[in-house]
Short mmCIF file of C-alpha atoms in Angstrom, two decimals:
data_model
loop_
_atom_site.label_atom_id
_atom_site.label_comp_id
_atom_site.label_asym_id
_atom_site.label_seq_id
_atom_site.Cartn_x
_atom_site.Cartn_y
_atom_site.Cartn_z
CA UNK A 6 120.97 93.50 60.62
CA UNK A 7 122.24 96.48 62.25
CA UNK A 8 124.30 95.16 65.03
CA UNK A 9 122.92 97.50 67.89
CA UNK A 10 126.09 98.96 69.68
CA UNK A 11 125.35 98.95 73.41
CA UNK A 12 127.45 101.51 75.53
CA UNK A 13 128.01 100.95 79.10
CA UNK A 14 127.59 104.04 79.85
CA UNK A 15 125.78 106.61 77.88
CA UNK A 16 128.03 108.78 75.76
CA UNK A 17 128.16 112.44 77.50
CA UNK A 18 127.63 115.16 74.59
CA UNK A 19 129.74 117.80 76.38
CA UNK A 20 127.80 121.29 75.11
CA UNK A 21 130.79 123.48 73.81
CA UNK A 22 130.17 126.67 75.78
CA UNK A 23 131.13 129.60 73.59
CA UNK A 24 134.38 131.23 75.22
CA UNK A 25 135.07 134.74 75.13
CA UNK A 26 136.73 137.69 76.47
CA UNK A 27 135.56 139.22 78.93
CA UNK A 28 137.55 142.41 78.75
CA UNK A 29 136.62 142.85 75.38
CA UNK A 30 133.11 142.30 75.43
CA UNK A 31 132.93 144.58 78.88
CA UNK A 32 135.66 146.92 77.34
CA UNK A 33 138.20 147.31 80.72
CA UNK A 34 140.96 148.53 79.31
CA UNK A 35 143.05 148.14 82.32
CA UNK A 36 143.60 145.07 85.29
CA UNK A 37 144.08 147.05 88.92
CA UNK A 38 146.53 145.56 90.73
CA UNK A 39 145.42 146.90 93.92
CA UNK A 40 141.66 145.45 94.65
CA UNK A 41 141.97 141.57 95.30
CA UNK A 42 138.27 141.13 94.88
CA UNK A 43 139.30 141.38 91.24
CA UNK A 44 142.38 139.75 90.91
CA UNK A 45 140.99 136.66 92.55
CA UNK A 46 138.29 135.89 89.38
CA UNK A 47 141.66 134.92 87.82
CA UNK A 48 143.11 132.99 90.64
CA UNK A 49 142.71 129.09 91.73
CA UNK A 50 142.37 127.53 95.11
CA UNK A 51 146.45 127.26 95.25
CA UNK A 52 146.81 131.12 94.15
CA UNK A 53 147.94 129.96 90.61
CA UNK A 54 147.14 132.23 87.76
CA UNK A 55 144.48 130.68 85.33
CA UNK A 56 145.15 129.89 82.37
CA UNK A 57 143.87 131.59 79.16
CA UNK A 58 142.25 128.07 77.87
CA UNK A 59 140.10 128.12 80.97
CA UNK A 60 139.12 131.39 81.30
CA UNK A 61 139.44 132.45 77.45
CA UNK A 62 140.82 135.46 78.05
CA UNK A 63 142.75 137.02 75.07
CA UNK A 64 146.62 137.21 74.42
CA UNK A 65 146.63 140.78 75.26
CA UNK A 66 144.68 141.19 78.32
CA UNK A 67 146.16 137.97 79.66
CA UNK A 68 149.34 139.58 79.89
CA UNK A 69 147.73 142.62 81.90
CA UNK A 70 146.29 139.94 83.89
CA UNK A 71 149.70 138.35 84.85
CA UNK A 72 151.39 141.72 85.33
CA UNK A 73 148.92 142.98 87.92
CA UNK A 74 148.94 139.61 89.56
CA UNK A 75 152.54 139.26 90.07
CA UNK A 76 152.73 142.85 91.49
CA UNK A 77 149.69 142.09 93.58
CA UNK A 78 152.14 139.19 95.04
CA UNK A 79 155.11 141.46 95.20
CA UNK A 80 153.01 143.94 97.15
CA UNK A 81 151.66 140.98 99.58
CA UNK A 82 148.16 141.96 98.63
CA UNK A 83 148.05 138.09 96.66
CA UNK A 84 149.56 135.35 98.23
CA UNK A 85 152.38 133.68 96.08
CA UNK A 86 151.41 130.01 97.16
CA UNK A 87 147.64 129.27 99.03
CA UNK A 88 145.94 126.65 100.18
CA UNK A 89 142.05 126.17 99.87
CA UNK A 90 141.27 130.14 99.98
CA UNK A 91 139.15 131.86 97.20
CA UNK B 15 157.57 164.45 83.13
CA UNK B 16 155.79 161.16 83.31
CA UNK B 17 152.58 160.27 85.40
CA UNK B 18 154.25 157.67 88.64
CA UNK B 19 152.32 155.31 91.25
CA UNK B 20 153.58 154.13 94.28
CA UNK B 21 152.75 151.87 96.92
CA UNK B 22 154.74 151.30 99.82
CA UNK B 23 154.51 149.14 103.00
CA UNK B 24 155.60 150.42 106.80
CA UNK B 25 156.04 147.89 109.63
CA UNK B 26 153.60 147.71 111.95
CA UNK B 27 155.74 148.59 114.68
CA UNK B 28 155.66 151.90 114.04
CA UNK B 29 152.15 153.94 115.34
CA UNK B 30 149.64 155.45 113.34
CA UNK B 31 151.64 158.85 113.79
CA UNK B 32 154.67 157.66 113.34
CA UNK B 33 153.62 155.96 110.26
CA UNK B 34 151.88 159.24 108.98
CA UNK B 35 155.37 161.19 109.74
CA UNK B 36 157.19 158.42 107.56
CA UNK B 37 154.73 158.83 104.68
CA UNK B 38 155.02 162.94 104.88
CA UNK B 39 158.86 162.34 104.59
CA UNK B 40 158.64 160.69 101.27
CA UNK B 41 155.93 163.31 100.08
CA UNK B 42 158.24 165.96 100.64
CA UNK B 43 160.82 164.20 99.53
CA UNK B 44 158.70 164.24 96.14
CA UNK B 45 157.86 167.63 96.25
CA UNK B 46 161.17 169.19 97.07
CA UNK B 47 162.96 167.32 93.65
CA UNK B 48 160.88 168.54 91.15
CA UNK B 49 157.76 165.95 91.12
CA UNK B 50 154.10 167.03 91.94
CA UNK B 51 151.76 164.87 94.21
CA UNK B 52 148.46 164.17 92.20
CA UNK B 53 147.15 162.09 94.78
CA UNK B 54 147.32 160.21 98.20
CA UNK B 55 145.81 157.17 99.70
CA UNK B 56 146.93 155.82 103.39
CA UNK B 57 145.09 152.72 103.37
CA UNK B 58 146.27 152.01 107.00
CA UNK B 59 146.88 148.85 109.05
CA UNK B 60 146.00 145.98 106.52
CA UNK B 61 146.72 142.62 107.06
CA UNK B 62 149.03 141.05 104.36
CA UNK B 63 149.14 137.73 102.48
CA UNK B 64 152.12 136.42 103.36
CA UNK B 65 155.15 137.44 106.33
CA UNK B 66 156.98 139.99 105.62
CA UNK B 67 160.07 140.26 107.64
CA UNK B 68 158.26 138.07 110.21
CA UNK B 69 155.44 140.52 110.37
CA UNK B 70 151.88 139.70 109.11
CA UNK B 71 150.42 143.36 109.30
CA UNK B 72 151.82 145.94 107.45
CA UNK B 73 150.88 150.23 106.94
CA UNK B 74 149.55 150.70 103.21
CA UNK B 75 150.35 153.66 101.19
CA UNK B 76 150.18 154.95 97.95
CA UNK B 77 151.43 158.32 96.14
CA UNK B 78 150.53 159.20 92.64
CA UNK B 79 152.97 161.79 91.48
CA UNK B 80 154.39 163.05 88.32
CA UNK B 81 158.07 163.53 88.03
CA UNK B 82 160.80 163.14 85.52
CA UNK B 83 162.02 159.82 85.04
CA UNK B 84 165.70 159.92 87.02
CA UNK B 85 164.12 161.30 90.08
CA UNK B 86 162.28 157.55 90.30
CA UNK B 87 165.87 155.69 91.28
CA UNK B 88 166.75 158.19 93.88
CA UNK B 89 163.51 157.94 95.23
CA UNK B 90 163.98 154.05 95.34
CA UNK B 91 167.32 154.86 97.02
CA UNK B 92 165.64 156.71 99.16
CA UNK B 93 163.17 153.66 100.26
CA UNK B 94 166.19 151.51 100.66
CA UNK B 95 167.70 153.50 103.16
CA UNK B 96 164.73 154.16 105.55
CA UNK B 97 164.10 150.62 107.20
CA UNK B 98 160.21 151.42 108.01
CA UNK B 99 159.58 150.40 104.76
CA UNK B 100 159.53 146.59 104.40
CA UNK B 101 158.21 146.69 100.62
CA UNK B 102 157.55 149.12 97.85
CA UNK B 103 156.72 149.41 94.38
CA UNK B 104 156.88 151.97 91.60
CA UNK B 105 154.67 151.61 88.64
CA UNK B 106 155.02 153.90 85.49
CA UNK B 107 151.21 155.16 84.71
CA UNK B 108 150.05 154.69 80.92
CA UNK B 109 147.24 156.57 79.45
CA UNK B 110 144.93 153.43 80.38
CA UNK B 111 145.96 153.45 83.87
CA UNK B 112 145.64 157.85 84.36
CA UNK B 113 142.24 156.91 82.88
CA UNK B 114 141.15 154.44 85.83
CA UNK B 115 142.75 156.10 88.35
CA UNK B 116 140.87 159.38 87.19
CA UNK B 117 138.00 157.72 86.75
CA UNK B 118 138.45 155.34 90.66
CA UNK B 119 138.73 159.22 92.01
CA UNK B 120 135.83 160.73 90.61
CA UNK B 121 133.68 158.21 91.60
CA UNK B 122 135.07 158.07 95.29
CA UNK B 123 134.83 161.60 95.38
CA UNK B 124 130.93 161.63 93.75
#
């Protein structure tokens, strides 16, 4: 007598989404740090850089990531801290 | 003699000639110690993210130049010491970087 388990709620079967790279599967060897419209794919609301367990970037382009961003804030084309923009 | 990019920032204060005269200083201030200008971009009045010296708008340039490597900290001096420029930055060029930027050109230019 199988003793039927009832959940309260059902069970959500969260579908692993395969992460990759994007710069390796589009090949950009290099992160501009002068167009925003770029920079900001790699950005949250507060201006934070993402990180790599999000967007699944590798080790090496992450690091071309940060660099560009951090000059992009040096060069007041980023905004160090934001609020609700993006 | 390795490949250089720089962006720099005038106030606003200044107008568009004057900023243009600031910029041609610099240039020839590259040219006369021994670099060679590869490129130039005035991107103008843009408006920044963030105050800079209490001022939200700012003059946009960048110079892509190759000179040898001690030239770059007089240059930087050289920024310092003029007060239009609120903010500048110096970036050495790899081979990755002389490939976008070639490849940014050609494409404006096509």
């Amino acid at each position: 007598m199988a003793s039927d388990i009832r959940y309260l709620n059902p069970i959500s079967i969260e579908i692993k989404k395969e992460k990759y790279c994007r710069f390796k599967k589009s090949g950009i060897k290099y992160v501009d740090y002068k167009n925003p419209d770029y920079l900001i794919k790699f950005i949250n609301e507060q201006g934070k850089i993402l990180p790599r367990r999000l967007t699944g970037t590798s080790q090496k382009y992450q690091k071309k990531v940060n660099k560009a961003v951090k000059r992009a804030r040096h060069l007041a084309i980023l905004p160090y801290v934001a609020d609700m923009m993006k | 003699m390795n490949r250089y990019e720089t962006v720099f920032i005038l106030t606003p204060v200044l107008s568009e000639e004057q900023a243009k005269e600031a910029v041609k200083v610099f240039e020839d201030y590259i040219t006369t110690n021994g670099g060679t200008i590869k490129h130039k971009e005035f991107w103008g009045m843009k408006k920044m993210a963030y105050p800079i010296q209490k001022k939200t708008t700012g003059f946009y340039n960048l110079i892509e130049f190759e000179a040898d490597g001690e030239m770059i900290r007089k240059l930087e001096i050289e920024y310092k010491r003029d007060e239009r420029i609120m903010r500048f930055l110096t970036v050495k060029m790899e081979n990755h970087h002389i490939a976008f930027a070639e490849k940014t050109r050609s494409k404006a230019t096509a």
